[in-house]
Coordinates of C-alpha atoms in Angstrom, one line a residue:
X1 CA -13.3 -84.7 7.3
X2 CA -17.0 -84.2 6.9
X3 CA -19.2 -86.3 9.0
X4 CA -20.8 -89.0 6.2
X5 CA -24.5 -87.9 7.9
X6 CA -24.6 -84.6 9.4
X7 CA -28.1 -83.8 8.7
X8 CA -30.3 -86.6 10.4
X9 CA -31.5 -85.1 13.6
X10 CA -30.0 -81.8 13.4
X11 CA -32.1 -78.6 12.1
X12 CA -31.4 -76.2 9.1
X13 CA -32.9 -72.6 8.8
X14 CA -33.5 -71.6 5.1
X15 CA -34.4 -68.4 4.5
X16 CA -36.4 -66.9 0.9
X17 CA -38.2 -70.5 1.2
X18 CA -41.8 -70.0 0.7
X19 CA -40.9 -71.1 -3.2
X20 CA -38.2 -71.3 -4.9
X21 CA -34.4 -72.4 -4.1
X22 CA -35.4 -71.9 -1.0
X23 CA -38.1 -73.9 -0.6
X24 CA -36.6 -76.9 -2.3
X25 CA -33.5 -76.5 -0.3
X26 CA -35.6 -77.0 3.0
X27 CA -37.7 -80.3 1.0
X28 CA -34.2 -81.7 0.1
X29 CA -32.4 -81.1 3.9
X30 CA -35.9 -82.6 5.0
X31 CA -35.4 -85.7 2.7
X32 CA -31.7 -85.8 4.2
X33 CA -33.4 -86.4 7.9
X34 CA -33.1 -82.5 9.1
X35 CA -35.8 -80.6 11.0
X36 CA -36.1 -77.7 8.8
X37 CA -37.2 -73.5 9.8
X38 CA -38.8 -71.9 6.2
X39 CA -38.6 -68.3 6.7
X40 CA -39.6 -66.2 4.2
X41 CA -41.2 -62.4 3.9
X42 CA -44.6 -64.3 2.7
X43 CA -45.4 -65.8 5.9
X44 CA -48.8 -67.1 4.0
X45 CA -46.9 -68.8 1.3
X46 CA -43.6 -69.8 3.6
X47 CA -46.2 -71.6 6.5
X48 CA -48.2 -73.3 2.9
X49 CA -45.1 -74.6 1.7
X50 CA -43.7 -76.0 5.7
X51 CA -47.4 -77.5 5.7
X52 CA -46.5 -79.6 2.2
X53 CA -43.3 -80.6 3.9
X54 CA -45.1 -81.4 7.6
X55 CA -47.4 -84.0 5.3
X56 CA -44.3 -85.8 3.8
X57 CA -43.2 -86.5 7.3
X58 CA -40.9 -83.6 7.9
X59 CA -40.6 -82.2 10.9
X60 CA -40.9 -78.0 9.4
X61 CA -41.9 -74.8 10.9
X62 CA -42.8 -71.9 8.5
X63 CA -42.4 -68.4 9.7
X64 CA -42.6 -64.7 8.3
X65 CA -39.7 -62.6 8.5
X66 CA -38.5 -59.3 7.1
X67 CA -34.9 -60.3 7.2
X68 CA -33.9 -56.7 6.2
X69 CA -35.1 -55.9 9.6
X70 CA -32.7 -57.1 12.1
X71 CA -35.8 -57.3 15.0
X72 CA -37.5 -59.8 12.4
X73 CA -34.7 -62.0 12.5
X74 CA -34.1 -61.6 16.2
X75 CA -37.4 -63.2 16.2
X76 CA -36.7 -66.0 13.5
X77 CA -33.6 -66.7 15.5
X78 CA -35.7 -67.1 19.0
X79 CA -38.3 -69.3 17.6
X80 CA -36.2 -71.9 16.0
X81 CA -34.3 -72.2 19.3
X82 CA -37.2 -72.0 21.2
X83 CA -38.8 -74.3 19.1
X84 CA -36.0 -77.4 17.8
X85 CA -33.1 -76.5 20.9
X86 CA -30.5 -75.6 18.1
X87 CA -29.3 -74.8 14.8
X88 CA -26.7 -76.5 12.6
X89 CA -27.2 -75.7 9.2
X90 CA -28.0 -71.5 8.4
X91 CA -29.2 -70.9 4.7
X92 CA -29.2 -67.4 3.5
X93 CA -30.5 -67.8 0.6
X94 CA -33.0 -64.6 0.5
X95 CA -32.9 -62.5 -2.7
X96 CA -34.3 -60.0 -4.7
X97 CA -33.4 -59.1 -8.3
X98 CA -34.1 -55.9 -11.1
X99 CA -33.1 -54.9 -13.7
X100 CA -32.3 -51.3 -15.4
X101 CA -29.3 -48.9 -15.8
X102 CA -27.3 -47.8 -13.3
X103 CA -27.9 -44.1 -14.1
X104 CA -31.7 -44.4 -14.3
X105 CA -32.0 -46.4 -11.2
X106 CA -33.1 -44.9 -8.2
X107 CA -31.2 -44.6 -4.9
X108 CA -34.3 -46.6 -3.6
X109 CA -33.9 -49.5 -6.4
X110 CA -30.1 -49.9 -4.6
X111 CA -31.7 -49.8 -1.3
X112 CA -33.8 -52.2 -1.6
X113 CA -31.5 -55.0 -3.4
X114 CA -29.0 -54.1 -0.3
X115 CA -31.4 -54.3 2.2
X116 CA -32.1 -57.8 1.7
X117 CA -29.4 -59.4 -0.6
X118 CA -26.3 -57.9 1.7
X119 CA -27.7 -57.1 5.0
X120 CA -30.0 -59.3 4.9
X121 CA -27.6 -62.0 5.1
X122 CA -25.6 -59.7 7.7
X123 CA -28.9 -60.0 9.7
X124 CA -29.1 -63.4 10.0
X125 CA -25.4 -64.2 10.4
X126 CA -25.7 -61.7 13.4
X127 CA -28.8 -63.5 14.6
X128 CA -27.6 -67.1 14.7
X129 CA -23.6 -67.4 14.5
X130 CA -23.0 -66.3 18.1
X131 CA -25.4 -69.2 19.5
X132 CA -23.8 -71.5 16.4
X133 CA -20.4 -70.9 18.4
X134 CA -21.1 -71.9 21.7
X135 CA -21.6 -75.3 20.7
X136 CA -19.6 -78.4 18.8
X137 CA -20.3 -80.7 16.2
X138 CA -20.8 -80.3 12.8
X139 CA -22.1 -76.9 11.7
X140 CA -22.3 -75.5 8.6
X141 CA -23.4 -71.7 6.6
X142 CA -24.4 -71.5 3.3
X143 CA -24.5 -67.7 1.2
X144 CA -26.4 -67.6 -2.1
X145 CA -25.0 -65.6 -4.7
X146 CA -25.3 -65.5 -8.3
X147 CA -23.3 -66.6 -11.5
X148 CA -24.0 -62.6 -11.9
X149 CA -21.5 -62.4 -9.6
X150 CA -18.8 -63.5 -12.1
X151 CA -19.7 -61.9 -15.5
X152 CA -17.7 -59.5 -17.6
X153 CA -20.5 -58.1 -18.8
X154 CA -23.9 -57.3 -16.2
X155 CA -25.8 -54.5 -18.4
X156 CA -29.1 -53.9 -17.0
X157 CA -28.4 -56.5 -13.8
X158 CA -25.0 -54.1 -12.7
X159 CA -27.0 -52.8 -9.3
X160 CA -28.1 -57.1 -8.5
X161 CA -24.8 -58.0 -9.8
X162 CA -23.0 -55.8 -7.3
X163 CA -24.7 -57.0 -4.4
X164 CA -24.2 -60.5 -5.2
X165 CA -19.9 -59.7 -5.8
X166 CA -20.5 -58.5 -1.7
X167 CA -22.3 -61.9 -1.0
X168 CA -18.9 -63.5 -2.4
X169 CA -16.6 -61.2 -0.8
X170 CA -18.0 -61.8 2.7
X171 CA -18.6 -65.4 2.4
X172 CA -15.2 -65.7 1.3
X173 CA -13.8 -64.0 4.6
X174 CA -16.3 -65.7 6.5
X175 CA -14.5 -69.1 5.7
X176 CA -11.4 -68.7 7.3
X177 CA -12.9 -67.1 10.0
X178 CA -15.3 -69.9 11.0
X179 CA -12.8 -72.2 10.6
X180 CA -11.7 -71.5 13.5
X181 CA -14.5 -72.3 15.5
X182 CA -15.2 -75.7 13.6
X183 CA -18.0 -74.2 11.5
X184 CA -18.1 -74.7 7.3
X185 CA -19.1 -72.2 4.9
X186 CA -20.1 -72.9 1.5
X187 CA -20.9 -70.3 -1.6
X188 CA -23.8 -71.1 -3.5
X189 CA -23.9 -69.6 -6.9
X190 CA -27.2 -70.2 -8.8
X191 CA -27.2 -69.4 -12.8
X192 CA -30.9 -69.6 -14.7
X193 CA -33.0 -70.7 -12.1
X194 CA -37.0 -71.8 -12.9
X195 CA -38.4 -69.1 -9.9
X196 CA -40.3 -66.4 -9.7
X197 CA -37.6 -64.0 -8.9
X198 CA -38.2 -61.7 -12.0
X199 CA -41.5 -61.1 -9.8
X200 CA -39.2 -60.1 -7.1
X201 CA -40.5 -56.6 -6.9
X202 CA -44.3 -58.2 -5.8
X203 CA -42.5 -58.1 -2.7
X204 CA -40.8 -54.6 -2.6
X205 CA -42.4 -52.3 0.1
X206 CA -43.5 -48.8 -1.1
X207 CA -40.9 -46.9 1.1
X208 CA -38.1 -47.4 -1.8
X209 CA -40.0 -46.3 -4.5
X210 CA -41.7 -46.9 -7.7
X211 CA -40.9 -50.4 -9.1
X212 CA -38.6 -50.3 -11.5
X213 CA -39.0 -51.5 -15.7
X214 CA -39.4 -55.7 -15.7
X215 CA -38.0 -55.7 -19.5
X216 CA -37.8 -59.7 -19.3
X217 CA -41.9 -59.8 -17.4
X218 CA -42.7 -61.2 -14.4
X219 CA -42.6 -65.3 -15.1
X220 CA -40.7 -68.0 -14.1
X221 CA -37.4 -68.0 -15.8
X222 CA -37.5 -70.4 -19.1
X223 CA -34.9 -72.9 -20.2
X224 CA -33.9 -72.8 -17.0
X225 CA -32.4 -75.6 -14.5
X226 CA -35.0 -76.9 -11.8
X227 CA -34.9 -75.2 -8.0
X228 CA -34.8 -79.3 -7.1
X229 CA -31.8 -79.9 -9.0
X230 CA -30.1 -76.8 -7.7
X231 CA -31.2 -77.6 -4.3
X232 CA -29.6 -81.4 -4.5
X233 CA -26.5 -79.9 -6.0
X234 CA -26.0 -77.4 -2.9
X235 CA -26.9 -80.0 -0.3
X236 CA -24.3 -82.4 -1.8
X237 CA -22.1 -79.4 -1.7
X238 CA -22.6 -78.8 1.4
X239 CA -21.9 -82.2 2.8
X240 CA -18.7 -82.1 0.7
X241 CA -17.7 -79.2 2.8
X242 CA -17.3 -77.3 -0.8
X243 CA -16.1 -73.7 -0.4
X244 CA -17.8 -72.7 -4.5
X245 CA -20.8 -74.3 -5.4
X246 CA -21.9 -73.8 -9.3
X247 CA -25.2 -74.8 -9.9
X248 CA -26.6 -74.0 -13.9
X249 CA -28.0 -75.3 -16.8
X250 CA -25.9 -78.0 -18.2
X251 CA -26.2 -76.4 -21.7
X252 CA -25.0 -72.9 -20.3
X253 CA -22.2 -74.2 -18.9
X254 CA -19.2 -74.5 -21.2
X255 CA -21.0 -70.3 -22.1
X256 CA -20.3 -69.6 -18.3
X257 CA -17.1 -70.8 -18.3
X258 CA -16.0 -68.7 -21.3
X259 CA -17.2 -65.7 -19.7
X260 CA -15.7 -66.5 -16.0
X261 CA -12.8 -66.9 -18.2
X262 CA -12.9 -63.3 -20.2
X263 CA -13.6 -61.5 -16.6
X264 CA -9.9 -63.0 -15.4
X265 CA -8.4 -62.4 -18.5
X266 CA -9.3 -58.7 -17.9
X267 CA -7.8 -58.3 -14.8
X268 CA -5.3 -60.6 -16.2
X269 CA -4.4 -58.1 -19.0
X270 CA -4.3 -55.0 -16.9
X271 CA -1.8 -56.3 -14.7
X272 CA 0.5 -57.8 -17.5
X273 CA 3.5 -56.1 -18.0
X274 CA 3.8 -54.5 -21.2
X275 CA 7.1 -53.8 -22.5
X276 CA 6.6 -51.1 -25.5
X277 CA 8.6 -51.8 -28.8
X278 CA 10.0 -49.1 -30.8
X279 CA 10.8 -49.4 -34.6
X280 CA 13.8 -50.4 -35.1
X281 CA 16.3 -47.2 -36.6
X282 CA 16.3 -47.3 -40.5
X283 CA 19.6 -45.9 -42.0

């Protein structure tokens, strides 16, 4: 059983939290009583947003970090140590998103949504799991994915879309494997969002190419569900020890469901046996 307060005292590292989910993951485990490491590639806007925090009366530390780049989180991972003596609660919740066709993208577009959506996470599970293990107590790891990952249909999203299906994959097998040492694991999967992450590519470093088309522009998502909401819904989550956490628009939902619902029934269908019927013989 969950403990009924395993946050007060205990520190959280959330990553992608200069704005966003991530930041008001980090304002909602601050709430909860935990010390809180904001780590985000815009180490201007991630040590802004830990200041906002630090004037609420949150203990938070905002650092810059590449997590595509396993020395950056080597570093992320020393500092929070260094600087709150442990880690209970690990937040991957980097991410970057684009859109466009999967034969007009370029090897660069998929390098670039790998690098921090996949290994990214890889990173910082690398980083922080082994010292996460040597201790006891409540721990906990929390993967963001996508309601992408879960659609019949992706279109222009297939090259964010498959990134996200390998954030489910190794969460799921991360589970059972943590389970072991006493350590929880929780998938979050975010639908419409109100972030900035169709601006994702303000962040993409030259070395994988030209940016790619923004066909939907570069605001914050409309008619959308509120990072705060989505943050209270993952936390709660979280506590519940929930292995699937949905969080969405309510209006989108019952829309979601139907399409969750066509993916299985393709997989569904192709498995079914079907037993061919000949016309009957006509004398």
């Amino acid at each position: 059983m969950p403990e009924l307060d395993p946050f007060t005292g205990r520190t959280a590292v959330v990553t992608g939290a200069a704005g966003g989910i991530g930041a008001a993951l980090a304002a909602e485990l601050g709430a909860r009583g935990m010390s809180v490491v904001l780590a985000d590639i815009d180490e201007i806007g991630v040590r802004r947003t830990a200041a906002e925090l630090c004037g609420r009366g949150i203990r938070a530390l905002g650092y810059g970090v590449d997590v595509s780049d396993p020395g950056s989180v080597a570093e992320l991972a020393a500092v929070s140590y260094e600087e709150f003596g442990s880690v209970e609660l690990l937040c991957n919740n980097a991410g970057v998103l684009l859109f466009g066709e999967v034969a007009d993208a370029t090897i660069g577009d998929w390098r670039w949504l790998s690098s921090v959506n996949v290994e990214g996470m890889l990173n910082c599970l690398h980083a922080f799991l082994p010292r996460m293990r040597q201790t006891t107590g409540w721990r906990h790891v929390m993967n963001t994915a996508s309601t992408h990952a879960f659609l019949p249909d992706t279109s222009t999203s297939a090259l964010y879309s498959a990134t996200k299906h390998a954030v489910v994959g190794i969460t799921l097998g991360l589970r059972p494997e943590l389970a072991e040492d006493g350590i929880g694991v929780t998938l979050l999967c975010p639908g419409q969002a109100a972030t900035r992450i169709l601006d994702a590519q303000r962040n993409r470093p030259e070395g994988y190419g030209r940016r790619a088309r923004e066909p939907f522009g570069t605001g914050v998502i409309p008619l959308a569900i509120e990072p705060h909401e989505v943050a209270r819904i993952a936390v709660d989550g979280i506590l519940a020890g929930d292995p699937l956490v949905f969080a969405l628009p309510e209006f989108s939902r019952e829309t979601f469901r139907g399409q969750v619902e066509q993916m299985w029934r393709m997989a569904d269908d192709a498995l079914a046996d079907r037993v061919e019927t000949s016309c009957p013989a006509v004398d």
